Coordinates of C-alpha atoms in Angstrom, one line a residue:
M1 CA 102.1 181.4 202.7
C2 CA 102.2 180.8 206.5
Q3 CA 105.6 182.3 207.9
N4 CA 105.4 180.1 211.2
C5 CA 104.8 176.3 209.6
P6 CA 107.0 173.8 209.2
Q7 CA 108.9 174.9 205.5
P8 CA 109.1 171.9 202.4
Q9 CA 112.0 169.8 202.9
G10 CA 113.3 166.8 200.5
F11 CA 111.8 166.4 197.1
L12 CA 108.7 168.7 197.6
A13 CA 110.9 171.3 198.4
E14 CA 113.4 170.7 195.4
L15 CA 109.2 171.0 193.2
I16 CA 108.6 173.5 194.9
D17 CA 112.7 175.5 194.3
S18 CA 112.7 174.5 190.8
G19 CA 109.1 176.0 190.3
L20 CA 107.5 172.7 188.9
L21 CA 105.0 172.7 191.8
I22 CA 103.7 175.6 193.4
D23 CA 103.2 176.4 197.3
T24 CA 100.0 177.5 198.5
G25 CA 100.9 177.2 202.7
V26 CA 97.6 173.8 202.6
D27 CA 99.4 170.2 202.2
G28 CA 98.1 168.4 198.9
L29 CA 96.9 171.3 197.2
Y30 CA 99.5 173.0 195.3
G31 CA 100.0 175.0 191.7
R32 CA 100.9 174.2 189.0
S33 CA 103.9 175.4 186.0
G34 CA 103.6 175.3 182.4
L35 CA 106.7 172.4 182.0
F36 CA 104.2 170.0 184.6
E37 CA 101.8 170.5 182.8
E38 CA 103.4 169.8 179.6
V39 CA 104.3 166.5 180.5
I40 CA 100.9 165.4 182.0
A41 CA 99.2 166.6 178.4
R42 CA 101.9 164.1 177.0
F43 CA 101.3 161.4 179.4
D44 CA 97.5 161.9 178.4
D45 CA 98.4 162.1 174.9
L46 CA 100.2 158.3 175.2
I47 CA 97.0 156.9 177.2
T48 CA 95.3 157.7 174.1
R49 CA 97.7 156.0 172.3
H50 CA 97.3 153.3 173.9
G51 CA 92.9 153.0 174.9
G52 CA 91.6 155.6 171.4
Q53 CA 90.9 152.1 170.0
D54 CA 88.5 150.5 172.1
G55 CA 86.7 152.7 171.1
A56 CA 85.3 154.5 174.7
E57 CA 83.1 157.1 174.7
I58 CA 84.1 160.1 176.2
V59 CA 83.3 161.9 179.5
R60 CA 84.1 165.3 181.1
F61 CA 82.4 165.8 184.1
P62 CA 83.2 168.5 186.4
P63 CA 85.2 167.9 189.7
A64 CA 82.0 167.8 191.6
M65 CA 78.9 165.5 192.2
S66 CA 75.5 164.9 192.6
R67 CA 75.0 164.6 196.6
K68 CA 72.5 162.1 196.3
H69 CA 73.9 160.5 193.9
F70 CA 77.5 160.5 196.2
E71 CA 75.1 159.2 199.7
K72 CA 73.7 156.5 197.3
S73 CA 77.1 155.8 196.0
G74 CA 78.1 154.1 199.7
Y75 CA 81.4 156.0 199.4
L76 CA 80.5 157.2 203.3
K77 CA 80.4 153.6 204.1
S78 CA 84.0 152.5 203.2
F79 CA 85.9 156.1 203.0
P80 CA 84.1 158.8 205.3
Q81 CA 87.5 159.7 205.7
L82 CA 88.3 161.1 202.7
A83 CA 85.3 162.5 201.4
G84 CA 85.0 166.9 200.5
T85 CA 81.6 168.0 201.2
V86 CA 80.3 171.4 199.3
H87 CA 78.5 174.2 201.8
S88 CA 77.5 176.9 201.7
F89 CA 76.2 180.5 203.3
A90 CA 71.8 180.3 204.3
G91 CA 71.7 183.1 206.7
D92 CA 70.3 186.3 207.0
E93 CA 72.2 189.9 207.1
R94 CA 72.0 189.4 211.7
A95 CA 74.1 186.0 210.5
H96 CA 76.4 188.1 208.2
A97 CA 77.7 190.5 210.3
Q98 CA 78.5 187.6 212.9
L99 CA 80.1 185.5 210.1
L100 CA 81.9 188.7 209.4
H101 CA 82.8 189.0 213.2
N102 CA 84.5 186.1 213.4
V103 CA 86.6 186.1 210.3
A104 CA 87.7 189.6 212.0
D105 CA 88.7 187.6 215.4
G106 CA 90.3 184.8 213.3
V107 CA 87.8 181.9 215.0
D108 CA 85.2 179.6 213.3
W109 CA 83.4 181.3 210.5
T110 CA 81.2 178.2 209.4
D111 CA 78.8 177.6 211.9
G112 CA 75.9 179.1 209.7
Q113 CA 77.0 177.2 206.5
I114 CA 74.7 174.6 205.1
S115 CA 75.1 171.9 202.5
T116 CA 74.8 172.5 199.4
E117 CA 73.9 170.2 196.6
V118 CA 77.2 168.8 195.3
V119 CA 79.7 167.3 196.6
L120 CA 84.2 166.9 195.9
T121 CA 84.4 164.0 193.2
P122 CA 86.1 161.2 195.1
A123 CA 87.4 159.6 192.5
A124 CA 86.3 159.5 187.6
C125 CA 83.9 157.1 187.9
Y126 CA 81.5 158.2 190.4
P127 CA 79.1 160.1 188.4
L128 CA 79.5 158.0 185.3
Y129 CA 77.2 155.1 187.4
P130 CA 73.5 156.7 187.5
V131 CA 74.7 157.7 184.3
V132 CA 74.9 154.6 182.1
A133 CA 71.8 153.4 184.7
K134 CA 70.0 156.1 183.3
R135 CA 70.3 154.7 180.0
G136 CA 68.9 150.9 180.4
P137 CA 69.9 148.0 180.3
L138 CA 73.2 147.7 178.1
K139 CA 74.4 147.0 174.8
T140 CA 75.7 143.6 174.2
E141 CA 78.9 144.4 173.7
G142 CA 78.9 146.1 177.2
A143 CA 80.1 149.6 177.4
L144 CA 83.8 151.0 178.1
F145 CA 83.7 155.0 178.8
D146 CA 87.0 156.8 179.2
L147 CA 86.9 159.7 181.8
Q148 CA 88.5 162.2 183.7
S149 CA 88.5 164.6 186.1
Y150 CA 89.9 166.5 189.3
C151 CA 89.2 164.3 192.3
F152 CA 89.4 165.1 195.8
R153 CA 90.2 163.4 198.9
H154 CA 90.7 165.0 202.9
E155 CA 94.2 163.5 202.9
P156 CA 96.4 166.5 203.6
S157 CA 100.5 165.3 203.5
K158 CA 104.0 166.7 202.8
D159 CA 104.1 164.0 200.2
P160 CA 103.9 165.4 196.3
A161 CA 102.5 162.3 195.4
R162 CA 99.5 162.6 198.1
M163 CA 97.5 165.9 197.2
Q164 CA 94.1 166.6 197.6
L165 CA 92.9 167.5 194.0
F166 CA 94.3 165.7 191.1
R167 CA 93.5 164.5 187.9
M168 CA 92.8 161.1 187.2
R169 CA 92.0 159.6 183.9
E170 CA 89.9 156.3 183.6
Y171 CA 88.8 153.5 181.7
V172 CA 85.2 152.0 182.5
R173 CA 83.8 149.3 181.2
F174 CA 80.4 147.5 181.9
G175 CA 78.9 144.5 180.9
T176 CA 79.5 140.6 181.8
P177 CA 81.9 139.6 184.5
E178 CA 84.3 137.5 181.3
Q179 CA 83.8 141.2 179.9
V180 CA 84.9 142.9 182.6
T181 CA 88.3 140.2 183.7
E182 CA 89.6 140.3 179.8
F183 CA 89.2 144.4 180.0
R184 CA 91.3 144.4 183.5
A185 CA 93.6 141.7 181.9
T186 CA 94.5 143.9 178.6
W187 CA 95.0 146.8 180.9
L188 CA 97.4 144.9 183.5
D189 CA 99.8 144.3 180.1
R190 CA 99.2 147.4 179.1
G191 CA 99.7 149.6 181.6
Q192 CA 103.0 147.8 182.4
A193 CA 104.1 147.9 178.5
M194 CA 103.0 151.4 178.7
M195 CA 105.2 152.8 181.8
A196 CA 108.6 150.6 181.1
S197 CA 108.5 152.6 177.9
L198 CA 109.3 155.7 180.4
G199 CA 112.1 154.2 182.0
V200 CA 110.8 154.4 185.9
P201 CA 111.4 152.1 187.9
L202 CA 107.7 150.0 188.3
N203 CA 106.3 146.9 190.3
L204 CA 102.8 145.3 190.2
D205 CA 101.7 144.1 193.8
V206 CA 98.0 143.4 194.8
A207 CA 96.4 146.1 196.8
N208 CA 93.6 147.4 198.3
D209 CA 91.7 150.4 199.0
P210 CA 92.1 153.0 202.3
F211 CA 88.6 151.4 203.6
F212 CA 87.7 153.2 206.8
G213 CA 87.4 150.7 210.6
R214 CA 87.3 147.8 211.5
A215 CA 85.1 146.2 208.9
G216 CA 87.1 147.8 206.6
R217 CA 89.8 146.1 207.4
M218 CA 88.0 143.0 206.7
L219 CA 86.7 144.4 203.3
A220 CA 90.2 145.0 202.7
N221 CA 91.4 142.1 203.5
N222 CA 88.4 140.6 201.1
Q223 CA 89.3 142.1 198.2
R224 CA 93.3 141.5 198.9
D225 CA 92.8 138.1 198.8
Q226 CA 90.1 138.0 195.5
R227 CA 93.4 140.2 194.1
L228 CA 90.4 142.5 193.1
K229 CA 93.0 145.4 193.0
F230 CA 96.0 145.5 191.8
E231 CA 98.3 148.7 191.7
L232 CA 101.2 150.1 189.9
L233 CA 103.8 151.0 192.3
I234 CA 106.6 153.8 191.3
P235 CA 109.5 155.4 194.1
I236 CA 108.4 158.5 193.8
E237 CA 108.8 160.4 197.3
S238 CA 110.3 157.0 199.1
E239 CA 111.7 153.7 198.1
E240 CA 110.7 151.3 200.7
K241 CA 106.9 152.8 200.0
P242 CA 106.5 153.1 196.4
T243 CA 103.8 155.0 195.1
A244 CA 100.7 153.6 193.2
C245 CA 100.3 155.3 190.3
L246 CA 97.8 153.2 187.7
S247 CA 95.3 150.8 189.5
F248 CA 93.3 148.1 187.7
N249 CA 90.5 147.3 190.0
Y250 CA 87.8 144.5 189.5
H251 CA 84.5 145.6 191.6
Q252 CA 82.5 142.7 190.5
D253 CA 79.3 143.8 191.1
H254 CA 78.8 146.3 193.5
F255 CA 77.6 149.5 191.5
G256 CA 75.9 147.2 188.7
T257 CA 74.1 146.4 192.4
T258 CA 74.5 149.4 193.7
W259 CA 72.9 152.1 190.3
G260 CA 71.0 149.0 188.8
I261 CA 72.8 148.8 186.3
E262 CA 71.9 145.4 183.9
T263 CA 73.1 143.6 180.9
A264 CA 71.7 142.7 177.8
A265 CA 70.7 139.7 179.4
G266 CA 68.5 141.2 182.1
E267 CA 71.8 140.0 184.8
T268 CA 73.2 142.4 187.0
A269 CA 76.6 145.0 185.7
H270 CA 80.0 143.6 186.0
T271 CA 81.6 146.4 186.2
A272 CA 85.8 147.3 186.2
C273 CA 88.7 150.1 185.6
V274 CA 91.8 151.6 185.2
G275 CA 92.7 154.2 186.9
F276 CA 96.2 156.3 186.3
G277 CA 97.4 159.2 188.3
M278 CA 98.1 161.8 186.6
E279 CA 100.1 163.8 188.6
R280 CA 102.0 160.7 190.4
V281 CA 103.0 160.0 186.8
A282 CA 104.3 163.1 186.1
L283 CA 106.3 163.0 189.2
A284 CA 108.3 160.3 188.9
L285 CA 109.2 161.1 185.3
F286 CA 110.2 164.8 187.3
K287 CA 111.9 162.5 190.6
H288 CA 114.0 159.6 188.2
H289 CA 114.7 161.6 185.1
G290 CA 116.1 165.2 186.4
Y291 CA 113.9 168.5 186.4
D292 CA 115.7 168.9 182.7
V293 CA 113.2 167.5 180.2
E294 CA 115.8 168.9 178.1
R295 CA 118.0 165.9 179.3
W296 CA 115.5 163.3 179.5
P297 CA 116.7 159.9 178.0
A298 CA 116.6 160.3 174.3
S299 CA 114.0 157.3 174.5
V300 CA 110.8 158.3 177.4
R301 CA 111.6 161.9 175.2
N302 CA 110.7 159.7 172.1
V303 CA 108.1 158.3 173.8
L304 CA 106.4 161.7 175.1
W305 CA 106.8 163.5 172.2
P306 CA 106.6 161.6 168.9

């Protein structure tokens, strides 16, 4: 750990002092304790109890995806500031010797690195779209998937709820506009009821993604105007700026057009998803109920440990 770096303050310091999070010396990169993982596992089970009856196909991808698929997805057009790429050494012995010399001198040693065929997954659903496209047209009832993955976004922060590597659980719906908007409407109700059962303060609001640049501001305004994204907000680090813990997104035909996904009728498929920030929900529970889960309200314990 960096001895001269600013020490964690506030809620983050409490989480580290209590042993729930483990400081690595990098903002937004933390180890998790067994208790922290237990709370996440209990919340994961709660999600399944609410959504498992829908018959989603369960898919689990690793926290990396094809670079070619990543490039085609359009993520770099909208969020270049958040992307994480994977590079590796590709030099000869002389380049290796220079690399070791640079490491020993404490200077940049990455000049000899080249991009690999994988990038870090930015959202759990991104590896799914090319897989669905490869299967051909959807069935009449469309398709529904249950995903979970570690995801990466390059936004180092002292806010413990804004991690660089975090887990995202998602249900992703493919189908006609009517099918996917009904799915999102169902989860808007389910999500609020589910989180209300956990005894945390919450607020549902229209939102937008953090699009990059001047064009991104226009996209963000359009997203809000069309009410394509809602977030369930819970105060964690700040009462004034509560944290998005669940998101409900209607992508229209964006991914269907990008990947050539069609409905059974031959029309471009629409998609929607509900996303659960697993670490964020755990942090919200510790923030509002304390660090001793045995002393959490009985009503909350009965929901998480039925």
